[in-house]
Amino acid sequence: MKKHKMKGLFFTGLLGAALLAAGCSGNDNASGEQNDGNNGNNSNDGEEKRLIINNGSEPTSLDPPIGNDEYSYSILNNVMEGLTRLEKDDPVPAPAMAEDWDVSDDGLTYTFHIREDAVWSNGDPVTAEDFEYSFKRLADPETASPAAHHSYWIAGAEAFNTGEGSEEDVQVTAVDEKTLEIVLENPVDFFPSIVAMPQLFPVHKDTAENDENWANSVDTLVTNGPFTLTEWERDEYILVEKNEDYWDAETVNLDAVEYLMVEDTNTAYQLYQNNELHVSGIPTDMMGELIESDEAAIYPRSGIEFQRFNVEEEPFHNKNIRKAFAKAINGQEIVDYIIQGNQPVMDGYIYNEFVHPAGGTYRENAGSMHEFNVDEARELLELGMEEEGYDTLPEVTLSYNTDDQHHTVAQAVQEMLQQNLGVDVKLENTEWAVFLEAQRNVELQYSRSSFLGGYNDPMNYLDNFTSGNPMNRTGWSNEEYDSLVAESLQEVDPERRFELMQQAEEVFMEEAVIVPLYFYNSTFLEKPEVVDIVRHPVGFVELKWADLQ
């Protein structure tokens, strides 16, 4: 039976040439190949239960504040664990390393009680001091974490990270070995969801302090989750095995998980067909056919595919030229003819399905803020060129990371911009690590991008584009936007808070900092024997409950 896993959030003709040119897909991939030592048929005959899954690429890092992408966190989420973990059936936080917690009457102070049976893979107890060290390390500017802003909920963390305060000002304290106290900048009722994110996982303090390369080797990686890492062949595979010392080990059904690093989804699909993978992505040129198969599994995902403008480079320093590009690109055709996974086209920036405190969804209350409109796009381009005194638009290059699907989309966008605006766009692709570094350094003029939501609140999207946020990567800064985001963080009335976030989104969309394309679905092929892989709309893949039957 076809597996549709469509759970919602429960918190308050043009493209023909492009399709022919590149007819296969992937995600944010780098290079890799299969590990030939195992196959997908070893789970039903009394042998070990080893799930084989394609990770798509080598993880950027298995150091929690450094990885900050799906390649890294899909693995980290299963070999490490934070204070909380999202429940199996709903994306709400449940006790994990913390067996319970208390909240002060004013909502500012959280006291987490670390469970006595929480241990690291080297046998040491997981302590409150490990968490204090890790949260301060996330905020430490010397760590240079691209996820540092996720520490800003903690009083003093932003000041420390931006050089305006010290480590001593960060208000997270190990009261004793098993008691952690955190004081927040503002009351945040969803803070227990924040600490379920991999960015806020603990690291083993002594290990991290004594070896700066601790996260790069099986021999030195110390973990505390349902699985432990036992083998790592670069660009080939990572093997993790069940952690018998994990506090909830009796819940873990699998003996091992093997993550292959296979970039090309056509190659991965062949491995799936040969029973050498239990789970595979679907090649783009087969999506229309395979999406209807009994083995297709479709999960909603709080995440977006979009493109970033560098507003510090011509011609995208001009708002009207940015708006012209955004309105000239038809996201619906990209979804219908290339992606083919029934993804919702973006009509705003914030994920549509967050529950609004006034009732309904966020988007039902906020309304549409973006649409494809060629006539308006042409008028805006003419206006922008007039403002800048352009007779000819400066050269434009669209950059993307190497991947067949990204290549196909880039070709389609190139064709749309030529036909709808008369603009010639060059295409440039590089491998993931090189591309990511260039984008983080705001070196790309116009680039492909994505974002995956980590917790159930619109703020997860909005804070990405505040001034100086490392996720911004556009050079854009807007005082009104920053002020609305800051005010919404301090607002305690839920409906008023959502109104302020909606106003911030309106400012952002009017400024046209990005080209919205589509919201994600996670679409996979899963063998019939695979059960209980959990993919929440937010968060990362959970294998704690997975099984092979």
XYZ file of C-alpha atoms in Angstrom:
549
model
C 0.000 0.000 0.000
C 1.238 3.472 -0.825
C 2.450 5.250 2.295
C 1.143 8.817 2.564
C 2.484 10.275 5.787
C 0.845 13.688 5.668
C 0.857 14.853 9.276
C 0.360 18.560 9.933
C 1.977 20.852 12.512
C 0.528 20.770 16.002
C 2.016 23.882 17.545
C 0.203 27.077 18.724
C 6.108 23.509 -22.631
C 8.624 26.005 -21.654
C 10.624 23.441 -19.750
C 11.015 20.809 -22.432
C 14.598 21.645 -23.357
C 15.699 21.706 -19.743
C 14.054 18.369 -19.013
C 15.750 16.743 -21.963
C 19.086 18.223 -21.010
C 19.163 16.720 -17.501
C 16.624 14.148 -16.432
C 17.719 12.982 -13.006
C 17.752 14.449 -9.542
C 19.161 14.690 -6.058
C 19.269 16.977 -3.093
C 22.180 19.072 -1.765
C 24.642 16.418 -2.801
C 28.366 15.938 -3.035
C 30.092 12.810 -4.363
C 29.913 9.237 -3.208
C 29.465 5.604 -4.127
C 27.970 2.525 -2.580
C 29.567 0.285 -0.020
C 29.589 -3.124 -1.684
C 29.839 -5.088 1.538
C 26.124 -5.345 2.318
C 22.725 -5.543 0.692
C 19.151 -4.833 1.632
C 18.064 -8.448 2.026
C 19.734 -9.184 5.352
C 16.914 -8.330 7.718
C 14.332 -11.069 7.316
C 16.348 -14.236 7.760
C 17.581 -14.002 11.330
C 20.635 -11.896 10.540
C 21.213 -8.423 11.907
C 18.672 -5.730 11.232
C 20.766 -3.300 9.204
C 18.904 -0.440 7.559
C 20.708 0.904 4.476
C 19.807 4.466 3.597
C 21.283 7.001 1.186
C 22.599 10.118 2.906
C 23.421 11.683 -0.463
C 26.699 13.252 0.604
C 29.482 13.226 3.133
C 28.392 15.138 6.278
C 29.853 18.628 6.481
C 30.729 17.962 10.125
C 29.581 15.756 12.982
C 30.361 18.562 15.421
C 26.831 19.824 16.286
C 27.381 23.596 15.959
C 29.391 23.197 12.748
C 27.385 20.769 10.567
C 24.185 22.823 10.215
C 22.869 20.988 7.143
C 20.738 17.951 6.471
C 23.689 15.776 5.430
C 25.213 16.217 8.872
C 22.141 16.427 11.068
C 20.364 13.391 9.606
C 23.235 11.360 11.061
C 23.849 13.445 14.187
C 20.182 13.264 15.145
C 20.580 9.519 15.557
C 24.002 9.281 17.190
C 23.470 12.196 19.582
C 20.637 13.553 21.674
C 19.700 16.863 23.261
C 17.708 17.761 26.329
C 14.534 16.819 24.473
C 13.601 14.774 21.398
C 10.468 15.131 19.271
C 7.870 12.466 19.987
C 7.299 9.631 17.566
C 3.742 10.523 16.615
C 3.708 14.317 16.971
C 6.415 16.969 16.544
C 6.271 17.964 20.198
C 9.221 17.776 22.617
C 9.491 14.805 24.960
C 12.067 14.048 27.675
C 15.429 12.872 26.338
C 18.720 13.680 28.097
C 16.521 15.689 30.459
C 13.982 13.511 32.225
C 11.903 16.581 33.095
C 12.088 20.356 33.465
C 10.558 23.266 35.344
C 9.614 26.729 34.095
C 9.484 29.855 36.247
C 6.225 31.803 36.525
C 7.567 34.571 34.287
C 8.556 32.035 31.595
C 12.174 33.182 31.601
C 13.966 30.454 33.563
C 14.034 26.796 32.546
C 15.538 24.211 34.884
C 16.345 20.898 33.187
C 17.029 17.743 35.200
C 19.504 15.437 33.431
C 18.638 11.767 33.803
C 20.952 9.654 35.953
C 21.318 6.952 33.287
C 22.472 9.356 30.545
C 25.986 8.323 29.483
C 28.458 9.108 26.731
C 29.738 6.391 24.415
C 33.055 6.419 26.321
C 31.222 5.553 29.558
C 31.302 9.015 31.165
C 28.051 10.425 32.554
C 26.315 13.161 30.561
C 26.357 16.176 32.857
C 24.815 19.604 33.107
C 28.334 20.966 32.657
C 28.490 19.336 29.202
C 25.384 21.289 28.206
C 26.614 24.557 29.723
C 29.890 24.155 27.848
C 28.122 23.253 24.578
C 25.624 26.109 24.621
C 28.360 28.644 25.367
C 30.548 27.061 22.695
C 27.712 27.471 20.163
C 27.591 31.186 20.999
C 31.373 31.626 21.142
C 32.503 33.736 18.156
C 35.711 31.671 18.001
C 33.624 28.575 17.219
C 32.394 30.430 14.116
C 29.222 28.346 14.041
C 26.828 29.100 11.171
C 24.102 28.112 13.650
C 25.207 30.474 16.437
C 21.942 32.415 16.242
C 20.135 29.403 17.699
C 21.819 30.250 20.995
C 20.348 33.758 21.019
C 17.299 32.621 22.971
C 19.623 32.436 25.993
C 20.203 35.712 27.822
C 23.641 37.098 26.999
C 24.355 34.691 24.120
C 23.863 37.169 21.277
C 26.017 39.783 22.999
C 28.786 37.196 23.461
C 28.534 36.027 19.860
C 28.650 39.545 18.434
C 31.563 40.674 20.596
C 29.497 42.945 22.829
C 29.575 40.670 25.851
C 31.565 37.890 27.459
C 31.131 34.173 28.026
C 30.327 34.903 31.680
C 27.276 36.886 30.537
C 25.679 33.833 28.891
C 23.038 32.761 31.402
C 23.254 28.996 31.249
C 24.532 27.387 34.448
C 25.281 23.874 35.659
C 23.779 24.158 39.146
C 25.104 20.717 39.946
C 26.105 17.616 37.992
C 22.546 16.883 36.841
C 20.771 20.265 37.033
C 20.953 22.827 34.219
C 19.482 26.309 34.568
C 18.851 28.500 31.507
C 17.622 32.086 31.631
C 16.079 33.363 28.380
C 16.131 36.816 26.821
C 12.337 36.676 26.464
C 9.644 34.174 27.443
C 9.566 31.459 24.769
C 6.944 28.782 25.334
C 8.389 26.614 22.544
C 11.904 26.567 24.039
C 11.707 22.791 24.781
C 11.405 22.331 21.000
C 14.467 24.506 20.420
C 16.683 22.287 22.585
C 15.665 19.236 20.542
C 17.564 20.706 17.566
C 20.982 19.229 16.651
C 22.578 22.661 16.887
C 21.979 22.467 20.647
C 23.163 18.915 21.186
C 25.789 18.528 23.903
C 29.385 17.662 23.179
C 31.711 15.818 25.544
C 33.575 18.709 27.139
C 36.943 17.030 27.834
C 37.094 15.539 24.343
C 36.250 18.790 22.554
C 38.715 20.797 24.652
C 41.592 18.365 24.151
C 41.228 17.590 20.426
C 39.927 20.148 17.930
C 39.483 17.370 15.343
C 37.494 15.096 17.659
C 34.425 15.016 15.370
C 36.331 13.780 12.307
C 37.184 10.223 13.328
C 35.480 7.098 14.623
C 38.274 6.824 17.172
C 37.583 10.207 18.779
C 33.884 10.917 18.190
C 32.034 10.679 21.514
C 28.240 10.424 21.244
C 25.205 9.914 23.477
C 22.327 8.897 21.203
C 20.448 5.742 20.139
C 23.332 4.701 17.870
C 27.126 4.938 17.962
C 29.395 5.476 14.971
C 31.604 2.464 14.259
C 32.864 2.820 10.664
C 33.501 5.817 8.408
C 34.855 5.453 4.870
C 35.031 8.982 3.444
C 32.654 9.651 0.544
C 31.500 6.034 0.667
C 29.569 5.162 3.827
C 29.097 5.650 7.560
C 28.027 2.741 9.744
C 26.310 3.270 13.088
C 25.298 0.511 15.487
C 22.764 0.321 18.270
C 23.989 1.926 21.484
C 23.276 -0.631 24.193
C 24.083 1.984 26.866
C 21.515 4.481 25.581
C 18.956 5.252 28.299
C 16.066 4.086 26.068
C 17.890 1.279 24.256
C 14.929 -1.096 24.589
C 12.988 1.138 22.174
C 15.672 0.866 19.455
C 14.838 -1.981 17.054
C 17.630 -1.786 14.494
C 21.035 -3.351 15.052
C 22.732 -0.960 12.632
C 22.204 1.776 10.067
C 24.443 2.173 7.038
C 24.458 5.619 5.422
C 25.683 5.531 1.828
C 27.060 8.649 0.139
C 25.514 8.367 -3.331
C 25.097 11.698 -5.075
C 23.123 10.681 -8.147
C 19.539 9.562 -7.520
C 19.541 7.406 -10.649
C 22.464 5.470 -9.190
C 20.724 5.290 -5.819
C 17.551 4.048 -7.516
C 19.517 1.248 -9.195
C 20.854 0.217 -5.789
C 17.294 0.281 -4.478
C 16.122 -1.899 -7.373
C 18.991 -4.297 -6.642
C 17.978 -4.486 -2.962
C 21.175 -2.707 -1.905
C 19.235 0.211 -0.409
C 16.117 0.142 1.746
C 15.335 3.821 1.194
C 16.002 5.916 -1.903
C 15.101 9.238 -3.384
C 13.152 9.256 -6.648
C 14.884 10.341 -9.886
C 13.202 13.385 -11.379
C 12.537 11.781 -14.742
C 10.716 8.928 -12.942
C 8.859 10.999 -10.376
C 5.551 11.070 -12.275
C 5.595 7.278 -12.529
C 7.035 6.273 -9.150
C 5.127 8.790 -7.009
C 2.093 6.558 -7.519
C 3.857 3.313 -6.617
C 3.034 1.315 -3.498
C 6.536 1.947 -2.152
C 6.375 5.750 -2.370
C 6.378 7.500 1.004
C 5.417 11.191 1.054
C 6.067 13.348 4.095
C 5.210 17.054 4.505
C 8.261 19.155 5.325
C 8.688 22.585 6.794
C 11.273 23.714 4.291
C 11.681 25.812 1.176
C 13.524 25.849 -2.137
C 14.407 29.387 -3.187
C 17.110 31.601 -4.693
C 19.109 34.355 -2.964
C 20.116 37.716 -4.365
C 23.344 39.377 -3.282
C 21.973 42.889 -2.734
C 25.502 44.301 -2.545
C 26.226 43.421 -6.184
C 24.821 44.931 -9.369
C 22.175 44.675 -10.609
C 20.542 43.225 -7.506
C 21.232 46.276 -5.345
C 18.069 47.561 -7.079
C 14.832 46.350 -5.477
C 12.731 46.617 -8.639
C 15.176 44.486 -10.614
C 15.045 41.873 -7.842
C 11.238 41.983 -7.899
C 11.247 41.617 -11.696
C 13.334 38.431 -11.510
C 11.157 36.990 -8.726
C 7.928 37.603 -10.636
C 9.301 36.268 -13.937
C 10.004 32.770 -12.612
C 7.122 30.310 -12.680
C 7.420 28.070 -9.618
C 4.338 26.067 -10.604
C 5.932 24.925 -13.863
C 9.094 23.957 -12.003
C 7.043 21.805 -9.627
C 4.795 20.343 -12.331
C 7.443 19.505 -14.925
C 10.682 19.009 -12.999
C 10.127 18.236 -9.308
C 6.786 16.439 -9.801
C 6.219 15.711 -6.122
C 3.051 17.783 -5.626
C 4.971 20.416 -3.660
C 3.051 23.609 -2.809
C 4.357 26.637 -4.696
C 5.554 29.404 -2.383
C 3.151 32.343 -2.150
C 5.156 33.815 0.713
C 8.321 33.083 2.646
C 7.017 31.443 5.835
C 5.851 27.826 5.695
C 2.097 27.816 5.198
C 0.949 25.214 7.694
C 1.951 26.645 11.073
C -1.150 26.736 13.255
C -2.293 30.305 13.910
C -3.476 31.153 17.442
C -6.533 32.903 15.950
C -7.521 29.682 14.192
C -6.600 28.182 10.842
C -3.100 28.209 9.402
C -0.559 30.980 9.231
C -1.067 31.490 5.482
C -4.853 31.509 5.732
C -4.495 34.476 8.052
C -1.561 36.204 6.352
C -2.723 35.794 2.762
C -0.663 35.452 -0.407
C 2.404 37.681 -0.696
C 3.911 36.493 -3.988
C 2.779 35.518 -7.471
C 4.174 34.840 -10.931
C 3.283 37.780 -13.204
C 5.198 38.348 -16.449
C 3.622 41.693 -17.340
C 4.411 43.150 -13.930
C 7.917 41.666 -14.061
C 8.649 43.442 -17.355
C 7.401 46.761 -15.985
C 9.544 46.377 -12.865
C 12.650 45.511 -14.880
C 12.159 48.570 -17.079
C 11.680 50.754 -13.995
C 14.750 49.334 -12.254
C 16.972 49.770 -15.306
C 15.733 53.339 -15.658
C 16.572 54.033 -12.016
C 20.121 52.724 -12.502
C 20.661 54.265 -15.929
C 21.183 50.863 -17.532
C 20.883 50.430 -21.292
C 21.954 46.834 -20.835
C 21.649 44.793 -17.680
C 25.022 43.887 -16.092
C 26.025 40.246 -16.506
C 24.076 37.879 -14.244
C 25.320 34.462 -13.071
C 23.073 31.929 -11.326
C 25.170 29.626 -9.112
C 24.084 26.230 -7.798
C 25.668 23.199 -6.187
C 26.371 20.187 -8.381
C 23.250 18.062 -8.657
C 21.213 16.914 -11.628
C 17.930 18.295 -10.320
C 19.469 21.666 -9.452
C 20.983 21.758 -12.936
C 17.601 21.109 -14.538
C 15.914 23.802 -12.454
C 18.700 26.272 -13.226
C 18.278 25.637 -16.956
C 14.527 26.171 -16.661
C 15.038 29.440 -14.746
C 17.586 30.548 -17.341
C 15.037 29.945 -20.093
C 12.210 31.681 -18.205
C 14.281 34.799 -17.598
C 15.309 34.916 -21.246
C 11.779 34.466 -22.583
C 9.935 36.551 -19.987
C 12.439 39.368 -19.471
C 14.866 39.096 -22.389
C 17.682 38.618 -19.855
C 20.558 36.229 -20.568
C 21.771 34.446 -17.442
C 24.966 32.410 -17.160
C 24.939 29.203 -15.117
C 27.715 28.132 -12.736
C 27.885 24.971 -10.663
C 30.356 23.841 -7.997
C 30.542 20.988 -5.508
C 28.558 21.400 -2.291
C 31.359 22.325 0.111
C 32.811 24.944 -2.250
C 29.378 26.349 -3.072
C 28.342 26.535 0.580
C 31.492 28.385 1.635
C 31.085 30.918 -1.176
C 27.438 31.507 -0.334
C 28.167 31.894 3.377
C 30.822 34.466 2.495
C 28.274 36.344 0.308
C 30.505 35.858 -2.738
C 27.736 34.671 -5.086
C 25.704 37.176 -7.084
C 22.546 35.061 -7.476
C 22.337 31.544 -6.098
C 20.209 28.509 -5.478
C 19.313 27.913 -1.823
C 17.163 25.965 0.610
C 16.112 26.019 4.233
C 14.737 23.316 6.526
C 12.686 24.332 9.545
C 13.936 23.082 12.883
C 11.063 24.029 15.190
C 7.351 24.732 15.002
C 7.110 28.493 14.821
C 7.297 31.133 12.054
C 10.204 32.736 13.909
C 12.318 29.814 12.676
C 12.108 31.460 9.243
C 12.119 35.140 10.139
C 15.273 35.319 12.231
C 17.308 33.981 9.274
C 17.229 37.362 7.557
C 17.836 39.693 10.473
C 20.893 41.906 10.061
C 24.123 40.013 10.576
C 22.510 36.588 10.917
C 24.881 33.992 9.383
C 21.911 32.417 7.591
C 21.192 35.709 5.784
C 23.905 35.385 3.105
C 22.515 38.242 0.989
C 24.038 41.409 2.447
C 20.485 42.645 3.087
C 19.725 44.657 6.223
C 16.488 46.430 7.094
C 15.804 48.308 10.334
C 12.023 47.948 10.097
C 12.312 44.204 9.595
C 14.777 43.826 12.475
C 12.509 45.890 14.722
C 9.406 43.828 13.927
C 11.269 40.569 14.552
C 12.649 41.886 17.843
C 9.212 43.155 18.931
C 7.566 39.826 18.105
C 10.170 38.028 20.215
C 9.176 40.149 23.209
C 5.407 39.952 22.637
C 3.597 37.590 25.028
C 0.130 37.780 23.450
C 0.076 34.948 20.833
C -2.219 36.655 18.325
C -0.353 39.950 18.493
C 2.947 38.072 18.126
C 1.701 36.447 14.915
C 0.516 39.829 13.624
C 4.007 41.232 14.112
C 5.594 38.239 12.375
C 3.181 38.677 9.468
C 4.184 42.352 9.181
C 7.847 41.313 9.136
C 7.160 38.827 6.348
C 5.379 41.557 4.367
C 8.457 43.800 4.630
C 10.715 40.942 3.570
C 8.606 39.994 0.550
C 8.252 43.613 -0.559
C 12.044 43.921 -0.497
C 12.350 40.841 -2.782
C 15.515 39.516 -1.167
C 14.768 36.034 -2.527
C 12.993 34.279 -5.396
C 10.394 31.998 -3.759
C 10.017 28.659 -5.554
C 8.277 25.904 -3.575
C 7.708 24.384 -0.142
C 9.112 20.932 0.408
C 7.619 17.516 0.558
C 9.987 14.709 1.492
C 9.401 11.966 -1.063
C 11.134 8.595 -0.908
C 10.886 5.011 -1.978
C 10.835 2.666 0.998
C 10.977 -1.116 0.863
C 7.835 -2.785 2.270
C 9.784 -4.191 5.229
C 10.754 -0.686 6.409
C 8.517 0.631 9.190
C 8.474 3.595 11.572
C 11.080 5.874 10.041
C 9.863 9.170 11.486
C 10.125 12.323 9.384
C 8.359 15.189 11.121
C 7.420 18.372 9.246
C 10.145 19.945 11.386
C 13.330 18.379 12.681
C 15.402 15.640 11.082
C 14.913 11.974 10.293
C 14.368 9.825 13.388
C 15.538 6.210 13.304
C 15.108 5.544 17.018
C 11.815 3.744 16.330
C 12.599 2.380 12.839
C 12.438 -1.348 12.150
C 12.815 -3.953 9.418
C 10.074 -6.559 9.480
